[in-house]
Amino acid sequence: MGFFDTLKSVANMVTGGSATVALEVVPETGRTFKVQIKATAAADLKIEKVYLKVEGHETVKVKMKKEPTAQEREENFSETTYSQETDVAPGLEMKKDESRTWESSFSIPNDAPPTYQGKLARHEWRVYAALSVTGTDPASEWKVVTIK
């Protein structure tokens, strides 16, 4: 491996650029969703596991004044209301330009809050897939799902 290959390998490890990860989410029944994860390696890659992360996330807008004469401003406060990480596949190795696909599913508990959008608050559900590797895990974009 030459100097530039080593430099690129280190850059991929730091940025998560060692693979691209795509996620497709399809609603099934109730609060259950099917997922398809597709990864393509940009370099030879040793993967510890493939995993799925699901989060419920609430954001509240509050109008605040520090002093009675101060101008009012909006502050956003966020809280993770639910978090689940599920292993989809065990460790494996991928060669450069190799693609793999995995299928899985996840369910949101019945007692978890639904998706909502109010004037001052919202609650959303989101999911992403990632490959656990040394350095920064290559991951898909967050996908927002609606929970009723």
XYZ file of C-alpha atoms in Angstrom, residues 57-115:
59
model
C -37.215 12.666 19.295
C -39.246 15.507 20.829
C -38.518 19.189 20.170
C -40.205 22.041 22.044
C -40.019 25.770 21.167
C -40.140 28.131 24.140
C -40.230 31.933 23.993
C -37.868 33.370 26.607
C -36.685 36.682 28.066
C -33.603 36.889 30.262
C -34.719 40.238 31.707
C -38.090 42.048 31.646
C -36.735 44.686 29.234
C -34.895 42.211 26.995
C -36.160 41.199 23.585
C -38.062 37.919 23.507
C -36.347 35.077 21.649
C -37.149 31.474 20.833
C -35.197 28.604 22.338
C -35.442 25.010 21.140
C -35.179 22.145 23.603
C -34.838 18.551 22.430
C -35.119 15.222 24.171
C -34.680 11.665 22.946
C -37.828 9.862 24.103
C -36.894 6.412 22.814
C -33.713 4.782 21.551
C -33.155 1.260 20.283
C -30.187 -0.289 18.509
C -30.701 -3.654 16.843
C -27.993 -5.868 15.356
C -28.936 -6.885 11.813
C -25.896 -8.973 10.832
C -22.722 -10.237 12.546
C -19.158 -9.348 11.566
C -18.000 -9.797 7.991
C -15.505 -8.528 5.461
C -16.266 -6.693 2.224
C -13.933 -6.130 -0.713
C -13.661 -2.792 -2.511
C -16.736 -2.148 -4.752
C -18.589 -5.122 -3.240
C -22.264 -4.558 -2.408
C -24.372 -6.417 0.136
C -28.029 -6.219 1.124
C -29.692 -7.128 4.428
C -33.349 -7.199 5.401
C -34.747 -6.725 8.879
C -37.649 -5.155 10.727
C -38.320 -3.085 13.818
C -41.339 -2.267 15.955
C -42.209 0.748 18.055
C -43.715 -0.124 21.477
C -47.452 0.532 21.849
C -46.883 2.818 24.852
C -44.416 5.060 22.967
C -45.695 8.506 21.896
C -46.919 8.872 18.301
C -45.672 11.327 15.697
